[in-house]
């Protein structure tokens, strides 16, 4: 196993920035010696660029639009998210983080790794590139894909249709799988910030990613979805304890990206994000002990939430529960700095399998996988009581129910498990399936009755720079795979 060329703490202090107002260092554009950046430095830079996007802007947008969090009446930073009216310019940094910072470095890993026969680096970078492309197309719809990442050879790549991109994603994962060799002595070590070069875990990640790619099409194109899912039948998915994540710590420059943003110099520990009643009411209804894992109680030990988007009618200064340190969202708890950023979790893998089984596309017991997903979520946050929780009326898996009822239970529990830790994925699954079915329109919405955010707006910089960019869509327009 190779060792990283620089101590990991030193590397992270270079490639991770503390606030969302700045971007990661793009080491491909280093004016001193860009062409000679070695693969073992490119990989952690790419991984950190991706987790920065997931843990910062996407965590905030996903957290609000999944109705885990809402704007504090005592502050104002994220009111536009509750109003469903973000400025297109607000999406520029996260577009840059994913497409330029992360994916350009991943592409360099692939190019240089092939040239130097560091094929496990190539496999990891190819998987993360597929993950990043799926993340980008799920957020924005049509994006550059077939002509993307060509550098100065093509600075105005065409925008591909999402339906075509999904074909390419499945093929990209297959390419990576063909390269994975756990016995390759040239695999990375600590320079892989996610799995530390464990290629068996990356293989499980690959199978799970392909399962997720297939299921995204389940309602739009069931035959195509079933075919993709069928290719991973009998494969091993992310196992218990194999959650794909990047860890952080309290050292400056190495903090959780969300905490770095909300506790940094710009926001200066102003607590904008508070508990949404949509989620807290659901947890309370079923006496869900994860409530204390995902939210901090007020002074008397109780949990208080406000309706989504009620910042204009709430009382400034009134006590409201805030996200827990485990989510990275508590601006005044330094433990937030150490919250990990999660790409795919073991409980997500269980819920994906449960859905595929419920649809008849994988063999197995959908109810057992559903319960396993609940258990893994409880376990991840050190919470007991999953068995009694899962046996309750309204939570117990509807064994005799319709496919839609089974999927509804699965996605609702996936949403509960992702509270504060995979918000952007929870929002995407709601857009795909309509579950949970109890979301309310934000009280602050200004986009019309019955409308929700359905897609990110293209950054202004992209619309003005690339003449091949499509016209700007509305925030309530749906992406191609969305049928709900």
GROMACS .gro file of C-alpha atoms in nm:
model
  484
    1UNK     CA    1   0.000   0.000   0.000
    2UNK     CA    2   0.133   0.341  -0.089
    3UNK     CA    3   0.168   0.614   0.167
    4UNK     CA    4   0.069   0.970   0.098
    5UNK     CA    5   0.360   1.191   0.003
    6UNK     CA    6   0.270   1.460   0.256
    7UNK     CA    7   0.114   1.413   0.600
    8UNK     CA    8  -0.261   1.403   0.563
    9UNK     CA    9  -0.313   1.686   0.812
   10UNK     CA   10  -0.085   1.911   0.610
   11UNK     CA   11  -0.254   1.819   0.285
   12UNK     CA   12  -0.601   1.882   0.423
   13UNK     CA   13  -0.500   2.219   0.559
   14UNK     CA   14  -0.408   2.312   0.204
   15UNK     CA   15  -0.703   2.168   0.014
   16UNK     CA   16  -0.989   2.233   0.257
   17UNK     CA   17  -1.105   2.589   0.314
   18UNK     CA   18  -1.301   2.688   0.617
   19UNK     CA   19  -1.593   2.875   0.462
   20UNK     CA   20  -1.837   2.839   0.176
   21UNK     CA   21  -1.734   3.178   0.041
   22UNK     CA   22  -1.408   3.038  -0.099
   23UNK     CA   23  -1.329   2.746  -0.326
   24UNK     CA   24  -1.088   2.463  -0.295
   25UNK     CA   25  -0.738   2.507  -0.425
   26UNK     CA   26  -0.736   2.374  -0.781
   27UNK     CA   27  -0.399   2.207  -0.790
   28UNK     CA   28  -0.437   2.145  -1.163
   29UNK     CA   29  -0.401   2.519  -1.207
   30UNK     CA   30  -0.095   2.560  -0.985
   31UNK     CA   31   0.111   2.820  -1.172
   32UNK     CA   32   0.432   2.683  -1.022
   33UNK     CA   33   0.427   2.320  -1.134
   34UNK     CA   34   0.079   2.209  -1.240
   35UNK     CA   35   0.191   1.943  -1.485
   36UNK     CA   36   0.388   1.750  -1.222
   37UNK     CA   37   0.126   1.707  -0.951
   38UNK     CA   38   0.139   1.334  -0.868
   39UNK     CA   39  -0.164   1.110  -0.860
   40UNK     CA   40  -0.141   1.050  -0.480
   41UNK     CA   41  -0.196   1.426  -0.429
   42UNK     CA   42  -0.460   1.467  -0.696
   43UNK     CA   43  -0.688   1.199  -0.548
   44UNK     CA   44  -0.734   1.353  -0.201
   45UNK     CA   45  -0.775   1.696  -0.357
   46UNK     CA   46  -1.055   1.560  -0.576
   47UNK     CA   47  -1.220   1.375  -0.288
   48UNK     CA   48  -1.209   1.685  -0.070
   49UNK     CA   49  -1.353   1.899  -0.348
   50UNK     CA   50  -1.646   1.662  -0.373
   51UNK     CA   51  -1.706   1.632   0.002
   52UNK     CA   52  -1.678   2.010   0.037
   53UNK     CA   53  -1.967   2.050  -0.208
   54UNK     CA   54  -2.169   1.778  -0.035
   55UNK     CA   55  -2.098   1.909   0.312
   56UNK     CA   56  -2.146   2.280   0.248
   57UNK     CA   57  -2.395   2.421  -0.007
   58UNK     CA   58  -2.562   2.088  -0.083
   59UNK     CA   59  -2.601   2.012   0.287
   60UNK     CA   60  -2.772   2.348   0.341
   61UNK     CA   61  -2.994   2.341   0.032
   62UNK     CA   62  -3.080   1.974   0.081
   63UNK     CA   63  -3.136   2.021   0.453
   64UNK     CA   64  -3.386   2.303   0.399
   65UNK     CA   65  -3.564   2.155   0.096
   66UNK     CA   66  -3.588   1.812   0.264
   67UNK     CA   67  -3.760   1.999   0.550
   68UNK     CA   68  -3.512   1.894   0.816
   69UNK     CA   69  -3.417   2.258   0.877
   70UNK     CA   70  -3.572   2.598   0.827
   71UNK     CA   71  -3.463   2.960   0.869
   72UNK     CA   72  -3.430   3.098   1.220
   73UNK     CA   73  -3.664   3.399   1.272
   74UNK     CA   74  -3.374   3.571   1.450
   75UNK     CA   75  -3.148   3.576   1.143
   76UNK     CA   76  -3.173   3.588   0.765
   77UNK     CA   77  -2.897   3.406   0.576
   78UNK     CA   78  -3.110   3.131   0.416
   79UNK     CA   79  -3.448   3.302   0.384
   80UNK     CA   80  -3.425   3.272   0.006
   81UNK     CA   81  -3.420   2.892   0.035
   82UNK     CA   82  -3.742   2.890   0.238
   83UNK     CA   83  -3.889   3.137  -0.012
   84UNK     CA   84  -3.793   2.897  -0.294
   85UNK     CA   85  -3.626   3.190  -0.466
   86UNK     CA   86  -3.248   3.149  -0.464
   87UNK     CA   87  -3.056   3.372  -0.699
   88UNK     CA   88  -2.892   3.182  -0.989
   89UNK     CA   89  -2.561   3.323  -0.870
   90UNK     CA   90  -2.598   3.124  -0.549
   91UNK     CA   91  -2.532   2.804  -0.741
   92UNK     CA   92  -2.204   2.917  -0.896
   93UNK     CA   93  -1.973   2.806  -0.616
   94UNK     CA   94  -2.118   2.456  -0.581
   95UNK     CA   95  -2.116   2.408  -0.961
   96UNK     CA   96  -1.749   2.507  -0.951
   97UNK     CA   97  -1.673   2.282  -0.655
   98UNK     CA   98  -1.815   1.977  -0.831
   99UNK     CA   99  -1.729   2.031  -1.194
  100UNK     CA  100  -1.396   2.214  -1.177
  101UNK     CA  101  -1.247   2.141  -0.838
  102UNK     CA  102  -1.351   1.777  -0.800
  103UNK     CA  103  -1.412   1.640  -1.148
  104UNK     CA  104  -1.117   1.806  -1.319
  105UNK     CA  105  -0.886   1.656  -1.058
  106UNK     CA  106  -1.058   1.318  -1.098
  107UNK     CA  107  -1.003   1.339  -1.472
  108UNK     CA  108  -0.634   1.410  -1.416
  109UNK     CA  109  -0.613   1.108  -1.184
  110UNK     CA  110  -0.760   0.895  -1.462
  111UNK     CA  111  -0.526   1.030  -1.729
  112UNK     CA  112  -0.211   1.017  -1.519
  113UNK     CA  113  -0.306   0.695  -1.344
  114UNK     CA  114  -0.345   0.512  -1.674
  115UNK     CA  115  -0.014   0.648  -1.797
  116UNK     CA  116   0.166   0.530  -1.482
  117UNK     CA  117  -0.035   0.205  -1.447
  118UNK     CA  118  -0.183   0.314  -1.113
  119UNK     CA  119  -0.508   0.147  -1.206
  120UNK     CA  120  -0.669   0.139  -0.862
  121UNK     CA  121  -0.644   0.517  -0.854
  122UNK     CA  122  -0.810   0.517  -1.195
  123UNK     CA  123  -1.089   0.289  -1.069
  124UNK     CA  124  -1.158   0.510  -0.766
  125UNK     CA  125  -1.150   0.830  -0.972
  126UNK     CA  126  -1.383   0.679  -1.232
  127UNK     CA  127  -1.634   0.579  -0.963
  128UNK     CA  128  -1.623   0.921  -0.802
  129UNK     CA  129  -1.658   1.086  -1.142
  130UNK     CA  130  -1.974   0.881  -1.202
  131UNK     CA  131  -2.097   0.976  -0.855
  132UNK     CA  132  -2.024   1.344  -0.920
  133UNK     CA  133  -2.190   1.341  -1.264
  134UNK     CA  134  -2.502   1.179  -1.118
  135UNK     CA  135  -2.507   1.435  -0.839
  136UNK     CA  136  -2.475   1.717  -1.091
  137UNK     CA  137  -2.739   1.595  -1.335
  138UNK     CA  138  -2.980   1.516  -1.051
  139UNK     CA  139  -2.945   1.873  -0.925
  140UNK     CA  140  -2.941   2.060  -1.257
  141UNK     CA  141  -3.090   1.828  -1.520
  142UNK     CA  142  -2.912   1.850  -1.856
  143UNK     CA  143  -2.539   1.914  -1.809
  144UNK     CA  144  -2.215   1.881  -2.008
  145UNK     CA  145  -2.121   1.513  -2.009
  146UNK     CA  146  -1.995   1.363  -2.334
  147UNK     CA  147  -1.780   1.671  -2.409
  148UNK     CA  148  -1.702   1.762  -2.047
  149UNK     CA  149  -1.358   1.770  -1.884
  150UNK     CA  150  -1.165   1.830  -2.206
  151UNK     CA  151  -0.986   2.135  -2.074
  152UNK     CA  152  -0.883   2.400  -2.324
  153UNK     CA  153  -0.961   2.157  -2.608
  154UNK     CA  154  -1.330   2.234  -2.557
  155UNK     CA  155  -1.424   2.518  -2.326
  156UNK     CA  156  -1.787   2.523  -2.445
  157UNK     CA  157  -1.903   2.161  -2.414
  158UNK     CA  158  -2.251   2.070  -2.527
  159UNK     CA  159  -2.522   1.993  -2.273
  160UNK     CA  160  -2.637   1.631  -2.287
  161UNK     CA  161  -2.989   1.514  -2.215
  162UNK     CA  162  -3.031   1.352  -1.878
  163UNK     CA  163  -3.162   1.032  -2.033
  164UNK     CA  164  -2.834   0.993  -2.226
  165UNK     CA  165  -2.625   1.084  -1.924
  166UNK     CA  166  -2.780   0.799  -1.727
  167UNK     CA  167  -2.673   0.550  -1.993
  168UNK     CA  168  -2.321   0.686  -1.963
  169UNK     CA  169  -2.320   0.667  -1.583
  170UNK     CA  170  -2.392   0.294  -1.580
  171UNK     CA  171  -2.115   0.233  -1.835
  172UNK     CA  172  -1.872   0.445  -1.632
  173UNK     CA  173  -1.932   0.232  -1.324
  174UNK     CA  174  -1.876  -0.084  -1.531
  175UNK     CA  175  -1.544   0.058  -1.652
  176UNK     CA  176  -1.434   0.115  -1.293
  177UNK     CA  177  -1.545  -0.229  -1.177
  178UNK     CA  178  -1.337  -0.393  -1.448
  179UNK     CA  179  -1.027  -0.220  -1.309
  180UNK     CA  180  -1.073  -0.303  -0.942
  181UNK     CA  181  -0.813  -0.547  -0.813
  182UNK     CA  182  -0.781  -0.577  -0.434
  183UNK     CA  183  -0.445  -0.747  -0.480
  184UNK     CA  184  -0.287  -0.465  -0.677
  185UNK     CA  185   0.019  -0.349  -0.476
  186UNK     CA  186  -0.012  -0.003  -0.633
  187UNK     CA  187  -0.343   0.074  -0.463
  188UNK     CA  188  -0.360   0.396  -0.261
  189UNK     CA  189  -0.339   0.407   0.115
  190UNK     CA  190  -0.405   0.706   0.338
  191UNK     CA  191  -0.415   0.929   0.033
  192UNK     CA  192  -0.762   0.784  -0.027
  193UNK     CA  193  -0.957   0.987   0.228
  194UNK     CA  194  -1.273   0.776   0.193
  195UNK     CA  195  -1.175   0.408   0.210
  196UNK     CA  196  -0.797   0.430   0.259
  197UNK     CA  197  -0.736   0.222  -0.050
  198UNK     CA  198  -0.954  -0.075   0.050
  199UNK     CA  199  -1.056  -0.189  -0.297
  200UNK     CA  200  -1.307  -0.444  -0.170
  201UNK     CA  201  -1.500  -0.156  -0.015
  202UNK     CA  202  -1.473   0.039  -0.338
  203UNK     CA  203  -1.619  -0.260  -0.523
  204UNK     CA  204  -1.913  -0.263  -0.282
  205UNK     CA  205  -1.948   0.114  -0.336
  206UNK     CA  206  -1.951   0.056  -0.714
  207UNK     CA  207  -2.229  -0.202  -0.696
  208UNK     CA  208  -2.434   0.023  -0.468
  209UNK     CA  209  -2.381   0.325  -0.693
  210UNK     CA  210  -2.502   0.127  -0.994
  211UNK     CA  211  -2.806   0.012  -0.798
  212UNK     CA  212  -2.883   0.375  -0.715
  213UNK     CA  213  -2.839   0.477  -1.079
  214UNK     CA  214  -3.086   0.212  -1.187
  215UNK     CA  215  -3.347   0.293  -0.925
  216UNK     CA  216  -3.341   0.661  -1.013
  217UNK     CA  217  -3.516   0.561  -1.336
  218UNK     CA  218  -3.769   0.332  -1.170
  219UNK     CA  219  -4.074   0.548  -1.233
  220UNK     CA  220  -3.963   0.710  -1.557
  221UNK     CA  221  -3.838   0.403  -1.743
  222UNK     CA  222  -3.904   0.083  -1.542
  223UNK     CA  223  -3.771  -0.155  -1.806
  224UNK     CA  224  -3.442   0.030  -1.833
  225UNK     CA  225  -3.419   0.060  -1.455
  226UNK     CA  226  -3.479  -0.312  -1.408
  227UNK     CA  227  -3.210  -0.395  -1.664
  228UNK     CA  228  -2.950  -0.181  -1.484
  229UNK     CA  229  -3.046  -0.322  -1.145
  230UNK     CA  230  -3.032  -0.673  -1.286
  231UNK     CA  231  -2.662  -0.636  -1.363
  232UNK     CA  232  -2.583  -0.613  -0.992
  233UNK     CA  233  -2.805  -0.902  -0.883
  234UNK     CA  234  -2.616  -1.130  -0.643
  235UNK     CA  235  -2.342  -0.870  -0.603
  236UNK     CA  236  -2.219  -0.738  -0.268
  237UNK     CA  237  -2.329  -0.388  -0.174
  238UNK     CA  238  -2.199  -0.152   0.094
  239UNK     CA  239  -2.177  -0.362   0.408
  240UNK     CA  240  -2.240  -0.265   0.772
  241UNK     CA  241  -1.973  -0.023   0.882
  242UNK     CA  242  -1.862   0.054   0.525
  243UNK     CA  243  -2.026   0.394   0.488
  244UNK     CA  244  -1.836   0.603   0.232
  245UNK     CA  245  -1.740   0.920   0.414
  246UNK     CA  246  -1.467   1.171   0.482
  247UNK     CA  247  -1.378   1.248   0.840
  248UNK     CA  248  -1.297   1.594   0.973
  249UNK     CA  249  -1.166   1.738   1.297
  250UNK     CA  250  -1.149   2.058   1.498
  251UNK     CA  251  -0.818   2.181   1.353
  252UNK     CA  252  -0.851   2.495   1.148
  253UNK     CA  253  -0.877   2.411   0.779
  254UNK     CA  254  -0.981   2.053   0.855
  255UNK     CA  255  -1.331   2.117   0.988
  256UNK     CA  256  -1.661   1.989   0.860
  257UNK     CA  257  -1.747   2.217   0.564
  258UNK     CA  258  -2.089   2.316   0.699
  259UNK     CA  259  -1.950   2.409   1.038
  260UNK     CA  260  -1.662   2.592   0.870
  261UNK     CA  261  -1.916   2.805   0.685
  262UNK     CA  262  -2.160   2.883   0.964
  263UNK     CA  263  -1.899   2.931   1.237
  264UNK     CA  264  -1.648   3.113   1.020
  265UNK     CA  265  -1.570   3.480   0.988
  266UNK     CA  266  -1.860   3.562   0.754
  267UNK     CA  267  -2.151   3.420   0.956
  268UNK     CA  268  -1.958   3.433   1.284
  269UNK     CA  269  -2.154   3.153   1.455
  270UNK     CA  270  -2.494   3.301   1.374
  271UNK     CA  271  -2.738   3.010   1.403
  272UNK     CA  272  -2.951   3.041   1.090
  273UNK     CA  273  -3.058   2.677   1.066
  274UNK     CA  274  -3.318   2.552   1.313
  275UNK     CA  275  -3.543   2.248   1.342
  276UNK     CA  276  -3.834   2.216   1.101
  277UNK     CA  277  -4.161   2.093   1.246
  278UNK     CA  278  -4.207   1.865   0.943
  279UNK     CA  279  -3.934   1.635   1.069
  280UNK     CA  280  -3.961   1.690   1.443
  281UNK     CA  281  -4.335   1.622   1.438
  282UNK     CA  282  -4.275   1.296   1.249
  283UNK     CA  283  -4.009   1.187   1.497
  284UNK     CA  284  -4.232   1.278   1.791
  285UNK     CA  285  -4.533   1.097   1.645
  286UNK     CA  286  -4.345   0.768   1.658
  287UNK     CA  287  -4.130   0.841   1.965
  288UNK     CA  288  -3.823   0.820   1.745
  289UNK     CA  289  -3.512   0.834   1.967
  290UNK     CA  290  -3.308   0.965   1.674
  291UNK     CA  291  -3.463   1.305   1.748
  292UNK     CA  292  -3.190   1.361   2.009
  293UNK     CA  293  -2.924   1.246   1.765
  294UNK     CA  294  -3.018   1.492   1.493
  295UNK     CA  295  -3.127   1.795   1.698
  296UNK     CA  296  -3.010   1.975   2.011
  297UNK     CA  297  -3.270   2.035   2.284
  298UNK     CA  298  -3.348   2.378   2.420
  299UNK     CA  299  -3.246   2.472   2.775
  300UNK     CA  300  -3.517   2.270   2.950
  301UNK     CA  301  -3.426   1.953   2.762
  302UNK     CA  302  -3.723   1.950   2.525
  303UNK     CA  303  -3.724   1.979   2.147
  304UNK     CA  304  -3.896   2.274   1.984
  305UNK     CA  305  -3.943   2.320   1.609
  306UNK     CA  306  -4.119   2.574   1.388
  307UNK     CA  307  -4.319   2.525   1.067
  308UNK     CA  308  -4.125   2.533   0.744
  309UNK     CA  309  -4.066   2.890   0.628
  310UNK     CA  310  -4.232   3.054   0.927
  311UNK     CA  311  -3.952   3.302   0.992
  312UNK     CA  312  -4.185   3.598   0.931
  313UNK     CA  313  -4.440   3.482   1.185
  314UNK     CA  314  -4.204   3.334   1.443
  315UNK     CA  315  -4.083   3.519   1.748
  316UNK     CA  316  -3.721   3.634   1.720
  317UNK     CA  317  -3.524   3.509   2.016
  318UNK     CA  318  -3.772   3.238   2.113
  319UNK     CA  319  -3.595   2.909   2.192
  320UNK     CA  320  -3.587   2.667   1.899
  321UNK     CA  321  -3.393   2.343   1.865
  322UNK     CA  322  -3.102   2.353   1.625
  323UNK     CA  323  -2.922   2.083   1.427
  324UNK     CA  324  -2.703   1.863   1.646
  325UNK     CA  325  -2.326   1.863   1.633
  326UNK     CA  326  -2.347   1.520   1.466
  327UNK     CA  327  -2.482   1.693   1.154
  328UNK     CA  328  -2.218   1.968   1.152
  329UNK     CA  329  -2.499   2.224   1.169
  330UNK     CA  330  -2.467   2.360   1.522
  331UNK     CA  331  -2.273   2.684   1.488
  332UNK     CA  332  -2.209   2.713   1.860
  333UNK     CA  333  -2.097   2.358   1.933
  334UNK     CA  334  -1.736   2.295   1.834
  335UNK     CA  335  -1.810   1.923   1.809
  336UNK     CA  336  -1.980   2.011   1.479
  337UNK     CA  337  -1.632   2.054   1.334
  338UNK     CA  338  -1.577   1.678   1.356
  339UNK     CA  339  -1.898   1.566   1.185
  340UNK     CA  340  -1.817   1.351   0.881
  341UNK     CA  341  -1.949   1.414   0.530
  342UNK     CA  342  -2.122   1.105   0.394
  343UNK     CA  343  -2.132   1.009   0.025
  344UNK     CA  344  -2.324   0.681   0.058
  345UNK     CA  345  -2.416   0.505   0.379
  346UNK     CA  346  -2.469   0.146   0.481
  347UNK     CA  347  -2.832   0.227   0.564
  348UNK     CA  348  -2.883   0.386   0.223
  349UNK     CA  349  -2.754   0.062   0.067
  350UNK     CA  350  -3.009  -0.136   0.268
  351UNK     CA  351  -3.299   0.086   0.164
  352UNK     CA  352  -3.190   0.073  -0.202
  353UNK     CA  353  -3.192  -0.307  -0.187
  354UNK     CA  354  -3.529  -0.306  -0.012
  355UNK     CA  355  -3.681  -0.100  -0.292
  356UNK     CA  356  -3.527  -0.314  -0.566
  357UNK     CA  357  -3.662  -0.628  -0.398
  358UNK     CA  358  -4.006  -0.471  -0.350
  359UNK     CA  359  -4.015  -0.395  -0.722
  360UNK     CA  360  -3.917  -0.753  -0.806
  361UNK     CA  361  -3.581  -0.660  -0.953
  362UNK     CA  362  -3.363  -0.826  -0.688
  363UNK     CA  363  -3.429  -1.139  -0.487
  364UNK     CA  364  -3.457  -1.132  -0.111
  365UNK     CA  365  -3.677  -1.009   0.171
  366UNK     CA  366  -3.770  -0.644   0.128
  367UNK     CA  367  -3.900  -0.618   0.485
  368UNK     CA  368  -3.580  -0.758   0.630
  369UNK     CA  369  -3.369  -0.510   0.433
  370UNK     CA  370  -3.602  -0.229   0.541
  371UNK     CA  371  -3.557  -0.321   0.905
  372UNK     CA  372  -3.184  -0.353   0.853
  373UNK     CA  373  -3.173   0.001   0.713
  374UNK     CA  374  -3.351   0.131   1.022
  375UNK     CA  375  -3.112  -0.061   1.246
  376UNK     CA  376  -2.803   0.072   1.069
  377UNK     CA  377  -2.933   0.428   1.099
  378UNK     CA  378  -2.986   0.386   1.472
  379UNK     CA  379  -2.645   0.224   1.508
  380UNK     CA  380  -2.467   0.501   1.316
  381UNK     CA  381  -2.577   0.754   1.578
  382UNK     CA  382  -2.546   0.534   1.886
  383UNK     CA  383  -2.921   0.515   1.938
  384UNK     CA  384  -3.100   0.215   2.088
  385UNK     CA  385  -3.459   0.103   2.041
  386UNK     CA  386  -3.480   0.028   1.669
  387UNK     CA  387  -3.672  -0.297   1.717
  388UNK     CA  388  -3.960  -0.143   1.909
  389UNK     CA  389  -3.962   0.155   1.677
  390UNK     CA  390  -3.984  -0.060   1.362
  391UNK     CA  391  -4.269  -0.269   1.504
  392UNK     CA  392  -4.506   0.027   1.546
  393UNK     CA  393  -4.820   0.068   1.340
  394UNK     CA  394  -4.733   0.322   1.076
  395UNK     CA  395  -4.366   0.218   1.073
  396UNK     CA  396  -4.381  -0.161   1.036
  397UNK     CA  397  -4.309  -0.270   0.681
  398UNK     CA  398  -4.636  -0.321   0.486
  399UNK     CA  399  -4.569  -0.679   0.381
  400UNK     CA  400  -4.917  -0.719   0.228
  401UNK     CA  401  -4.921  -0.371   0.078
  402UNK     CA  402  -4.894  -0.256  -0.281
  403UNK     CA  403  -4.558  -0.180  -0.439
  404UNK     CA  404  -4.629   0.190  -0.396
  405UNK     CA  405  -4.707   0.141  -0.027
  406UNK     CA  406  -4.388  -0.056   0.023
  407UNK     CA  407  -4.180   0.201  -0.162
  408UNK     CA  408  -4.348   0.477   0.037
  409UNK     CA  409  -4.243   0.316   0.365
  410UNK     CA  410  -3.889   0.257   0.239
  411UNK     CA  411  -3.830   0.609   0.111
  412UNK     CA  412  -3.987   0.768   0.418
  413UNK     CA  413  -3.751   0.574   0.643
  414UNK     CA  414  -3.461   0.658   0.414
  415UNK     CA  415  -3.554   1.024   0.455
  416UNK     CA  416  -3.567   0.985   0.835
  417UNK     CA  417  -3.226   0.818   0.837
  418UNK     CA  418  -3.070   1.089   0.620
  419UNK     CA  419  -3.173   1.374   0.849
  420UNK     CA  420  -2.888   1.622   0.858
  421UNK     CA  421  -2.639   1.386   0.697
  422UNK     CA  422  -2.752   1.321   0.338
  423UNK     CA  423  -2.996   1.605   0.280
  424UNK     CA  424  -2.938   1.646  -0.092
  425UNK     CA  425  -3.005   1.276  -0.154
  426UNK     CA  426  -3.320   1.288   0.058
  427UNK     CA  427  -3.447   1.584  -0.147
  428UNK     CA  428  -3.369   1.398  -0.469
  429UNK     CA  429  -3.555   1.088  -0.354
  430UNK     CA  430  -3.856   1.301  -0.261
  431UNK     CA  431  -3.850   1.454  -0.609
  432UNK     CA  432  -3.836   1.105  -0.759
  433UNK     CA  433  -4.106   0.935  -0.554
  434UNK     CA  434  -4.315   1.195  -0.371
  435UNK     CA  435  -4.220   1.041  -0.036
  436UNK     CA  436  -4.242   1.146   0.237
  437UNK     CA  437  -4.597   1.239   0.144
  438UNK     CA  438  -4.640   1.496   0.421
  439UNK     CA  439  -4.412   1.778   0.307
  440UNK     CA  440  -4.576   2.119   0.330
  441UNK     CA  441  -4.523   2.419   0.107
  442UNK     CA  442  -4.304   2.667   0.290
  443UNK     CA  443  -4.501   2.950   0.450
  444UNK     CA  444  -4.250   3.187   0.291
  445UNK     CA  445  -4.284   3.053  -0.064
  446UNK     CA  446  -4.316   3.315  -0.337
  447UNK     CA  447  -4.336   3.079  -0.638
  448UNK     CA  448  -4.708   3.002  -0.631
  449UNK     CA  449  -4.945   2.762  -0.456
  450UNK     CA  450  -4.855   2.394  -0.446
  451UNK     CA  451  -4.508   2.442  -0.592
  452UNK     CA  452  -4.182   2.312  -0.448
  453UNK     CA  453  -3.818   2.347  -0.556
  454UNK     CA  454  -3.751   2.074  -0.813
  455UNK     CA  455  -3.420   2.168  -0.978
  456UNK     CA  456  -3.118   2.390  -0.925
  457UNK     CA  457  -3.085   2.699  -1.141
  458UNK     CA  458  -2.794   2.712  -1.382
  459UNK     CA  459  -2.522   2.948  -1.259
  460UNK     CA  460  -2.517   3.286  -1.431
  461UNK     CA  461  -2.152   3.233  -1.513
  462UNK     CA  462  -2.236   2.916  -1.706
  463UNK     CA  463  -2.522   3.073  -1.900
  464UNK     CA  464  -2.305   3.366  -2.007
  465UNK     CA  465  -1.986   3.171  -2.073
  466UNK     CA  466  -2.115   2.872  -2.265
  467UNK     CA  467  -2.332   2.950  -2.570
  468UNK     CA  468  -2.442   2.584  -2.575
  469UNK     CA  469  -2.608   2.612  -2.235
  470UNK     CA  470  -2.986   2.566  -2.242
  471UNK     CA  471  -3.227   2.843  -2.141
  472UNK     CA  472  -3.265   2.894  -1.769
  473UNK     CA  473  -3.541   2.683  -1.617
  474UNK     CA  474  -3.775   2.766  -1.331
  475UNK     CA  475  -3.699   2.645  -0.981
  476UNK     CA  476  -4.022   2.439  -0.992
  477UNK     CA  477  -3.951   2.269  -1.328
  478UNK     CA  478  -3.887   1.896  -1.306
  479UNK     CA  479  -3.581   1.704  -1.421
  480UNK     CA  480  -3.630   1.431  -1.679
  481UNK     CA  481  -3.658   1.134  -1.443
  482UNK     CA  482  -3.905   1.305  -1.207
  483UNK     CA  483  -4.264   1.182  -1.248
  484UNK     CA  484  -4.407   1.282  -0.910
   0.00000   0.00000   0.00000
